[in-house]
Amino acid sequence: MKLRKVTAASAVVLALAVSATACGSDKKDEGSSGGGGKKKITVGIKFDQPGLGQKTPQGYSGFDVDVAKYVAKKLGYNEDQIEWKESKSGDRETMLQRGDVDFIAATYSINAEREKKVDFAGPYLLAHQDVLIRADDDSIKSPADLNSKKLCSVTGSTSAQNVKEKLAPKADLQNYPTYSACLGGLQSKQIDALTTDDSILAGYASQDQFKGKFKLGGFKMTNENYGIGVKKGSDLKDKINKALEQMVADGSWEKAVSINFGPANYKYEPAPKIGDIKS
């Protein structure tokens, strides 16, 4: 009887040990495979910006998405190892600080205030604040021509306010809930111009239903240096910078710009040099 009890106890101990080992093995597997020991990399993008970051029934598309895919591949991850997360403008710093994402590529302009909270790789695109107007409208040839015109931007955006305060004080500001609503108003002639970053405008104008209907003013009213955000102190910054340099060198950057913005005749800037922030 004694021997039987000892054997039974030993069996329980052995079972627990095997179970613990198996659990430890599972954890190890979760943190192994490609890309610095992780099975997946989590990337923040916009879900609602055509030409830049958009979620569709077919998947994810846009210039930011193409940049993110290229960078992830250079970090050792295949496309099916990328977990995409929506990164709204007001949430980006918090998402990086909490570790919700590994990096963010979401029309994320580099500025001093943000650099206090997160680090940036790049820039990978130099955009400018501009206006989108109807293709047949020849009355708006400079920012001053926006005086007395109906100028649209999204509620909460500072873009239209910047134009009114600095360039066209008599502009009639029209706040719409979304850029798509602004585009509808522009098409129906309820408004005369839409303003935000030229890359965003080009993305919307490149949609099939809008091709040939709108044009960019080409005013370059501000400089917007798009960077890839990472957590403060992350060693990913240097790795991403190297990936971005390779993307430019092998022609992938130029190809991505052409595919995503080409239909809008977007006169984009050459690929910026890493660390070259235009004020």
mmCIF file of C-alpha atoms in Angstrom:
data_model
loop_
_atom_site.group_PDB
_atom_site.id
_atom_site.type_symbol
_atom_site.label_atom_id
_atom_site.label_comp_id
_atom_site.label_asym_id
_atom_site.label_seq_id
_atom_site.Cartn_x
_atom_site.Cartn_y
_atom_site.Cartn_z
ATOM 1 C CA MET A 1 0.000 0.000 0.000
ATOM 2 C CA LYS A 2 2.785 2.358 0.917
ATOM 3 C CA LEU A 3 4.534 1.716 -2.375
ATOM 4 C CA ARG A 4 1.311 2.316 -4.279
ATOM 5 C CA LYS A 5 0.767 5.699 -2.532
ATOM 6 C CA VAL A 6 4.295 6.851 -3.300
ATOM 7 C CA THR A 7 3.907 5.818 -6.928
ATOM 8 C CA ALA A 8 0.613 7.666 -7.225
ATOM 9 C CA ALA A 9 2.113 10.800 -5.673
ATOM 10 C CA SER A 10 5.083 10.581 -8.009
ATOM 11 C CA ALA A 11 2.759 10.292 -10.961
ATOM 12 C CA VAL A 12 0.973 13.492 -9.930
ATOM 13 C CA VAL A 13 4.285 15.356 -9.540
ATOM 14 C CA LEU A 14 5.451 14.052 -12.905
ATOM 15 C CA ALA A 15 2.193 15.116 -14.581
ATOM 16 C CA LEU A 16 2.464 18.602 -13.100
ATOM 17 C CA ALA A 17 6.058 18.889 -14.248
ATOM 18 C CA VAL A 18 5.154 17.827 -17.792
ATOM 19 C CA SER A 19 2.241 20.253 -17.812
ATOM 20 C CA ALA A 20 4.452 23.136 -16.614
ATOM 21 C CA THR A 21 7.067 22.279 -19.215
ATOM 22 C CA ALA A 22 4.415 22.247 -21.934
ATOM 23 C CA CYS A 23 3.117 25.655 -20.826
ATOM 24 C CA GLY A 24 6.636 27.048 -20.819
ATOM 25 C CA SER A 25 7.161 25.601 -24.298
ATOM 26 C CA ASP A 26 3.971 27.262 -25.580
ATOM 27 C CA LYS A 27 5.097 30.636 -24.287
ATOM 28 C CA LYS A 28 8.432 30.231 -25.944
ATOM 29 C CA ASP A 29 6.765 29.357 -29.255
ATOM 30 C CA GLU A 30 4.608 32.478 -29.069
ATOM 31 C CA GLY A 31 7.732 34.594 -28.858
ATOM 32 C CA SER A 32 9.679 32.754 -31.531
ATOM 33 C CA SER A 33 9.826 32.706 -35.309
ATOM 34 C CA GLY A 34 11.128 35.466 -37.572
ATOM 35 C CA GLY A 35 11.242 39.211 -36.977
ATOM 36 C CA GLY A 36 13.276 39.414 -33.801
ATOM 37 C CA GLY A 37 11.634 36.470 -32.039
ATOM 38 C CA LYS A 38 7.962 37.341 -32.537
ATOM 39 C CA LYS A 39 5.376 35.602 -34.670
ATOM 40 C CA LYS A 40 3.544 38.830 -35.412
ATOM 41 C CA ILE A 41 4.218 42.528 -35.639
ATOM 42 C CA THR A 42 1.452 45.009 -34.841
ATOM 43 C CA VAL A 43 1.254 48.075 -37.057
ATOM 44 C CA GLY A 44 -0.942 51.147 -36.689
ATOM 45 C CA ILE A 45 -2.455 52.739 -39.799
ATOM 46 C CA LYS A 46 -5.463 54.836 -40.750
ATOM 47 C CA PHE A 47 -8.465 52.813 -41.847
ATOM 48 C CA ASP A 48 -10.354 55.616 -43.612
ATOM 49 C CA GLN A 49 -7.909 57.488 -45.852
ATOM 50 C CA PRO A 50 -7.987 56.356 -49.492
ATOM 51 C CA GLY A 51 -4.548 56.325 -51.093
ATOM 52 C CA LEU A 52 -2.816 56.276 -47.700
ATOM 53 C CA GLY A 53 -4.412 53.864 -45.262
ATOM 54 C CA GLN A 54 -7.756 52.267 -45.977
ATOM 55 C CA LYS A 55 -9.502 49.133 -44.819
ATOM 56 C CA THR A 56 -11.519 47.506 -47.598
ATOM 57 C CA PRO A 57 -13.321 44.169 -48.033
ATOM 58 C CA GLN A 58 -10.238 43.020 -49.950
ATOM 59 C CA GLY A 59 -7.788 44.012 -47.195
ATOM 60 C CA TYR A 60 -5.653 47.085 -46.544
ATOM 61 C CA SER A 61 -4.345 49.505 -49.149
ATOM 62 C CA GLY A 62 -2.566 52.849 -49.547
ATOM 63 C CA PHE A 63 0.884 54.394 -49.540
ATOM 64 C CA ASP A 64 1.309 54.165 -45.751
ATOM 65 C CA VAL A 65 0.267 50.511 -45.945
ATOM 66 C CA ASP A 66 2.819 49.816 -48.691
ATOM 67 C CA VAL A 67 5.551 51.522 -46.662
ATOM 68 C CA ALA A 68 4.565 49.535 -43.555
ATOM 69 C CA LYS A 69 4.572 46.232 -45.467
ATOM 70 C CA TYR A 70 8.017 46.945 -46.898
ATOM 71 C CA VAL A 71 9.425 47.893 -43.482
ATOM 72 C CA ALA A 72 7.865 44.830 -41.816
ATOM 73 C CA LYS A 73 9.411 42.573 -44.465
ATOM 74 C CA LYS A 74 12.855 44.064 -43.861
ATOM 75 C CA LEU A 75 12.326 43.466 -40.124
ATOM 76 C CA GLY A 76 11.699 39.791 -40.876
ATOM 77 C CA TYR A 77 7.910 39.557 -41.109
ATOM 78 C CA ASN A 78 5.768 38.290 -43.949
ATOM 79 C CA GLU A 79 2.531 40.040 -44.825
ATOM 80 C CA ASP A 80 0.443 37.420 -43.024
ATOM 81 C CA GLN A 81 2.401 38.142 -39.834
ATOM 82 C CA ILE A 82 1.242 41.766 -39.726
ATOM 83 C CA GLU A 83 -1.615 42.616 -37.372
ATOM 84 C CA TRP A 84 -3.158 45.925 -38.469
ATOM 85 C CA LYS A 85 -4.659 48.288 -35.896
ATOM 86 C CA GLU A 86 -6.579 51.475 -36.563
ATOM 87 C CA SER A 87 -4.622 54.472 -35.294
ATOM 88 C CA LYS A 88 -6.781 57.570 -35.138
ATOM 89 C CA SER A 89 -4.900 60.852 -34.944
ATOM 90 C CA GLY A 90 -5.676 61.533 -31.291
ATOM 91 C CA ASP A 91 -4.743 58.008 -30.170
ATOM 92 C CA ARG A 92 -1.323 57.537 -31.758
ATOM 93 C CA GLU A 93 0.999 58.584 -28.911
ATOM 94 C CA THR A 94 -1.024 56.642 -26.347
ATOM 95 C CA MET A 95 -1.006 53.487 -28.492
ATOM 96 C CA LEU A 96 2.788 53.605 -28.777
ATOM 97 C CA GLN A 97 3.333 54.377 -25.100
ATOM 98 C CA ARG A 98 1.066 51.485 -24.025
ATOM 99 C CA GLY A 99 2.721 49.086 -26.439
ATOM 100 C CA ASP A 100 -0.519 48.468 -28.365
ATOM 101 C CA VAL A 101 1.473 48.671 -31.613
ATOM 102 C CA ASP A 102 5.104 48.188 -32.616
ATOM 103 C CA PHE A 103 5.095 51.105 -35.013
ATOM 104 C CA ILE A 104 2.662 53.539 -36.623
ATOM 105 C CA ALA A 105 2.578 54.720 -40.252
ATOM 106 C CA ALA A 106 -0.528 56.903 -40.432
ATOM 107 C CA THR A 107 0.048 60.357 -41.981
ATOM 108 C CA TYR A 108 1.988 60.993 -38.761
ATOM 109 C CA SER A 109 3.672 64.401 -39.060
ATOM 110 C CA ILE A 110 6.882 64.792 -37.062
ATOM 111 C CA ASN A 111 6.860 67.769 -34.705
ATOM 112 C CA ALA A 112 8.592 68.839 -31.495
ATOM 113 C CA GLU A 113 5.575 68.257 -29.271
ATOM 114 C CA ARG A 114 5.134 64.664 -30.428
ATOM 115 C CA GLU A 115 8.865 63.959 -30.193
ATOM 116 C CA LYS A 116 8.631 64.546 -26.437
ATOM 117 C CA LYS A 117 6.403 61.471 -26.203
ATOM 118 C CA VAL A 118 7.508 59.124 -29.015
ATOM 119 C CA ASP A 119 10.416 58.586 -31.416
ATOM 120 C CA PHE A 120 10.191 58.873 -35.192
ATOM 121 C CA ALA A 121 11.929 57.057 -38.008
ATOM 122 C CA GLY A 122 12.032 58.885 -41.322
ATOM 123 C CA PRO A 123 10.641 61.079 -42.696
ATOM 124 C CA TYR A 124 9.427 58.951 -45.600
ATOM 125 C CA LEU A 125 7.201 61.569 -47.292
ATOM 126 C CA LEU A 126 7.166 65.367 -47.400
ATOM 127 C CA ALA A 127 3.573 66.548 -47.792
ATOM 128 C CA HIS A 128 2.153 70.076 -47.791
ATOM 129 C CA GLN A 129 -1.131 71.670 -46.882
ATOM 130 C CA ASP A 130 -2.948 72.367 -50.137
ATOM 131 C CA VAL A 131 -6.429 72.735 -51.605
ATOM 132 C CA LEU A 132 -8.482 70.498 -53.853
ATOM 133 C CA ILE A 133 -10.718 72.220 -56.391
ATOM 134 C CA ARG A 134 -12.886 71.165 -59.306
ATOM 135 C CA ALA A 135 -10.929 70.310 -62.431
ATOM 136 C CA ASP A 136 -12.776 72.941 -64.486
ATOM 137 C CA ASP A 137 -12.331 75.748 -61.935
ATOM 138 C CA ASP A 138 -9.735 78.298 -63.068
ATOM 139 C CA SER A 139 -10.716 80.967 -60.542
ATOM 140 C CA ILE A 140 -8.445 79.705 -57.738
ATOM 141 C CA LYS A 141 -4.810 80.136 -58.735
ATOM 142 C CA SER A 142 -3.318 81.179 -55.377
ATOM 143 C CA PRO A 143 -4.293 81.042 -51.685
ATOM 144 C CA ALA A 144 -5.463 84.678 -51.897
ATOM 145 C CA ASP A 145 -8.122 83.607 -54.410
ATOM 146 C CA LEU A 146 -9.800 81.682 -51.588
ATOM 147 C CA ASN A 147 -11.120 84.981 -50.212
ATOM 148 C CA SER A 148 -14.928 84.948 -50.376
ATOM 149 C CA LYS A 149 -14.816 81.309 -51.526
ATOM 150 C CA LYS A 150 -16.494 78.505 -49.588
ATOM 151 C CA LEU A 151 -13.614 76.567 -48.040
ATOM 152 C CA CYS A 152 -14.258 73.154 -46.523
ATOM 153 C CA SER A 153 -12.387 71.120 -43.970
ATOM 154 C CA VAL A 154 -13.308 68.451 -41.468
ATOM 155 C CA THR A 155 -14.773 69.519 -38.126
ATOM 156 C CA GLY A 156 -11.984 69.813 -35.566
ATOM 157 C CA SER A 157 -9.248 70.240 -38.181
ATOM 158 C CA THR A 158 -6.993 73.296 -38.049
ATOM 159 C CA SER A 159 -6.271 73.296 -41.795
ATOM 160 C CA ALA A 160 -9.060 75.630 -42.903
ATOM 161 C CA GLN A 161 -8.510 77.895 -39.902
ATOM 162 C CA ASN A 162 -4.829 78.222 -40.833
ATOM 163 C CA VAL A 163 -5.805 79.404 -44.312
ATOM 164 C CA LYS A 164 -8.324 81.917 -42.962
ATOM 165 C CA GLU A 165 -5.942 83.341 -40.359
ATOM 166 C CA LYS A 166 -2.828 83.579 -42.517
ATOM 167 C CA LEU A 167 -3.718 83.604 -46.201
ATOM 168 C CA ALA A 168 -7.361 84.296 -46.971
ATOM 169 C CA PRO A 169 -9.101 86.155 -44.109
ATOM 170 C CA LYS A 170 -12.345 86.515 -46.061
ATOM 171 C CA ALA A 171 -12.689 82.811 -46.832
ATOM 172 C CA ASP A 172 -16.098 81.402 -45.939
ATOM 173 C CA LEU A 173 -15.303 78.377 -43.743
ATOM 174 C CA GLN A 174 -17.551 75.331 -44.097
ATOM 175 C CA ASN A 175 -17.100 72.519 -41.556
ATOM 176 C CA TYR A 176 -18.169 69.061 -42.726
ATOM 177 C CA PRO A 177 -18.027 65.833 -40.660
ATOM 178 C CA THR A 178 -15.754 63.919 -43.079
ATOM 179 C CA TYR A 179 -13.511 64.489 -46.087
ATOM 180 C CA SER A 180 -15.895 62.376 -48.156
ATOM 181 C CA ALA A 181 -18.692 64.819 -47.287
ATOM 182 C CA CYS A 182 -16.448 67.710 -48.355
ATOM 183 C CA LEU A 183 -15.793 65.966 -51.671
ATOM 184 C CA GLY A 184 -19.522 65.550 -52.229
ATOM 185 C CA GLY A 185 -20.021 69.261 -51.545
ATOM 186 C CA LEU A 186 -17.165 70.129 -53.899
ATOM 187 C CA GLN A 187 -18.639 67.993 -56.654
ATOM 188 C CA SER A 188 -22.123 69.514 -56.233
ATOM 189 C CA LYS A 189 -20.638 73.055 -56.105
ATOM 190 C CA GLN A 190 -21.883 73.671 -52.570
ATOM 191 C CA ILE A 191 -18.277 74.446 -51.684
ATOM 192 C CA ASP A 192 -15.386 75.756 -53.786
ATOM 193 C CA ALA A 193 -12.327 74.145 -52.212
ATOM 194 C CA LEU A 194 -11.256 71.521 -49.697
ATOM 195 C CA THR A 195 -8.054 71.898 -47.686
ATOM 196 C CA THR A 196 -5.783 69.471 -45.818
ATOM 197 C CA ASP A 197 -2.465 67.699 -46.618
ATOM 198 C CA ASP A 198 -1.897 67.336 -50.371
ATOM 199 C CA SER A 199 -1.186 63.610 -49.953
ATOM 200 C CA ILE A 200 -4.589 63.082 -48.334
ATOM 201 C CA LEU A 201 -6.299 65.164 -51.017
ATOM 202 C CA ALA A 202 -4.520 63.207 -53.755
ATOM 203 C CA GLY A 203 -5.626 59.935 -52.181
ATOM 204 C CA TYR A 204 -9.278 60.942 -52.194
ATOM 205 C CA ALA A 205 -9.109 62.403 -55.700
ATOM 206 C CA SER A 206 -7.560 59.146 -56.960
ATOM 207 C CA GLN A 207 -10.669 57.116 -56.126
ATOM 208 C CA ASP A 208 -12.373 55.685 -59.182
ATOM 209 C CA GLN A 209 -15.556 57.723 -58.738
ATOM 210 C CA PHE A 210 -13.578 61.002 -58.606
ATOM 211 C CA LYS A 211 -10.924 60.476 -61.268
ATOM 212 C CA GLY A 212 -10.601 63.538 -63.511
ATOM 213 C CA LYS A 213 -13.100 65.589 -61.505
ATOM 214 C CA PHE A 214 -10.718 67.404 -59.170
ATOM 215 C CA LYS A 215 -7.231 68.905 -59.173
ATOM 216 C CA LEU A 216 -4.728 70.054 -56.562
ATOM 217 C CA GLY A 217 -3.932 73.752 -56.266
ATOM 218 C CA GLY A 218 -0.226 73.063 -55.722
ATOM 219 C CA PHE A 219 0.104 75.861 -53.142
ATOM 220 C CA LYS A 220 2.381 74.094 -50.613
ATOM 221 C CA MET A 221 1.173 76.163 -47.658
ATOM 222 C CA THR A 222 2.947 74.104 -44.955
ATOM 223 C CA ASN A 223 5.504 71.311 -44.669
ATOM 224 C CA GLU A 224 4.273 68.011 -43.219
ATOM 225 C CA ASN A 225 7.084 65.514 -42.604
ATOM 226 C CA TYR A 226 5.501 62.053 -42.339
ATOM 227 C CA GLY A 227 7.426 59.749 -40.020
ATOM 228 C CA ILE A 228 6.990 56.273 -38.589
ATOM 229 C CA GLY A 229 6.261 56.483 -34.884
ATOM 230 C CA VAL A 230 7.818 54.061 -32.400
ATOM 231 C CA LYS A 231 7.907 53.873 -28.627
ATOM 232 C CA LYS A 232 10.389 56.241 -26.978
ATOM 233 C CA GLY A 233 13.826 54.594 -26.834
ATOM 234 C CA SER A 234 12.859 51.684 -29.125
ATOM 235 C CA ASP A 235 15.677 50.081 -31.099
ATOM 236 C CA LEU A 236 13.214 49.758 -33.997
ATOM 237 C CA LYS A 237 13.919 53.353 -35.014
ATOM 238 C CA ASP A 238 17.337 52.619 -36.539
ATOM 239 C CA LYS A 239 16.118 49.397 -38.164
ATOM 240 C CA ILE A 240 13.160 51.166 -39.742
ATOM 241 C CA ASN A 241 15.386 53.985 -41.003
ATOM 242 C CA LYS A 242 17.571 51.432 -42.793
ATOM 243 C CA ALA A 243 14.483 49.825 -44.321
ATOM 244 C CA LEU A 244 13.232 53.200 -45.563
ATOM 245 C CA GLU A 245 16.601 53.934 -47.174
ATOM 246 C CA GLN A 246 16.445 50.568 -48.948
ATOM 247 C CA MET A 247 12.895 51.252 -50.122
ATOM 248 C CA VAL A 248 14.041 54.425 -51.850
ATOM 249 C CA ALA A 249 17.219 52.843 -53.245
ATOM 250 C CA ASP A 250 15.512 49.855 -54.895
ATOM 251 C CA GLY A 251 12.700 51.893 -56.477
ATOM 252 C CA SER A 252 9.890 50.540 -54.291
ATOM 253 C CA TRP A 253 9.163 53.980 -52.817
ATOM 254 C CA GLU A 254 8.679 55.597 -56.233
ATOM 255 C CA LYS A 255 6.474 52.717 -57.367
ATOM 256 C CA ALA A 256 4.263 53.000 -54.273
ATOM 257 C CA VAL A 257 3.798 56.758 -54.763
ATOM 258 C CA SER A 258 2.873 56.295 -58.430
ATOM 259 C CA ILE A 259 0.339 53.533 -57.743
ATOM 260 C CA ASN A 260 -1.421 55.284 -54.870
ATOM 261 C CA PHE A 261 -1.368 58.933 -55.980
ATOM 262 C CA GLY A 262 -0.847 58.815 -59.745
ATOM 263 C CA PRO A 263 -4.489 59.280 -60.838
ATOM 264 C CA ALA A 264 -4.617 62.685 -59.070
ATOM 265 C CA ASN A 265 -1.496 63.987 -60.888
ATOM 266 C CA TYR A 266 0.078 64.568 -57.502
ATOM 267 C CA LYS A 267 3.311 66.538 -57.907
ATOM 268 C CA TYR A 268 5.036 64.890 -54.984
ATOM 269 C CA GLU A 269 8.388 65.813 -53.498
ATOM 270 C CA PRO A 270 11.403 63.513 -53.980
ATOM 271 C CA ALA A 271 11.891 60.982 -51.196
ATOM 272 C CA PRO A 272 13.275 62.893 -48.194
ATOM 273 C CA LYS A 273 16.566 61.946 -46.586
ATOM 274 C CA ILE A 274 16.348 60.275 -43.197
ATOM 275 C CA GLY A 275 16.440 62.890 -40.442
ATOM 276 C CA ASP A 276 15.904 65.831 -42.830
ATOM 277 C CA ILE A 277 12.928 67.617 -41.311
ATOM 278 C CA LYS A 278 11.646 70.587 -43.327
ATOM 279 C CA SER A 279 10.217 73.317 -41.126
#
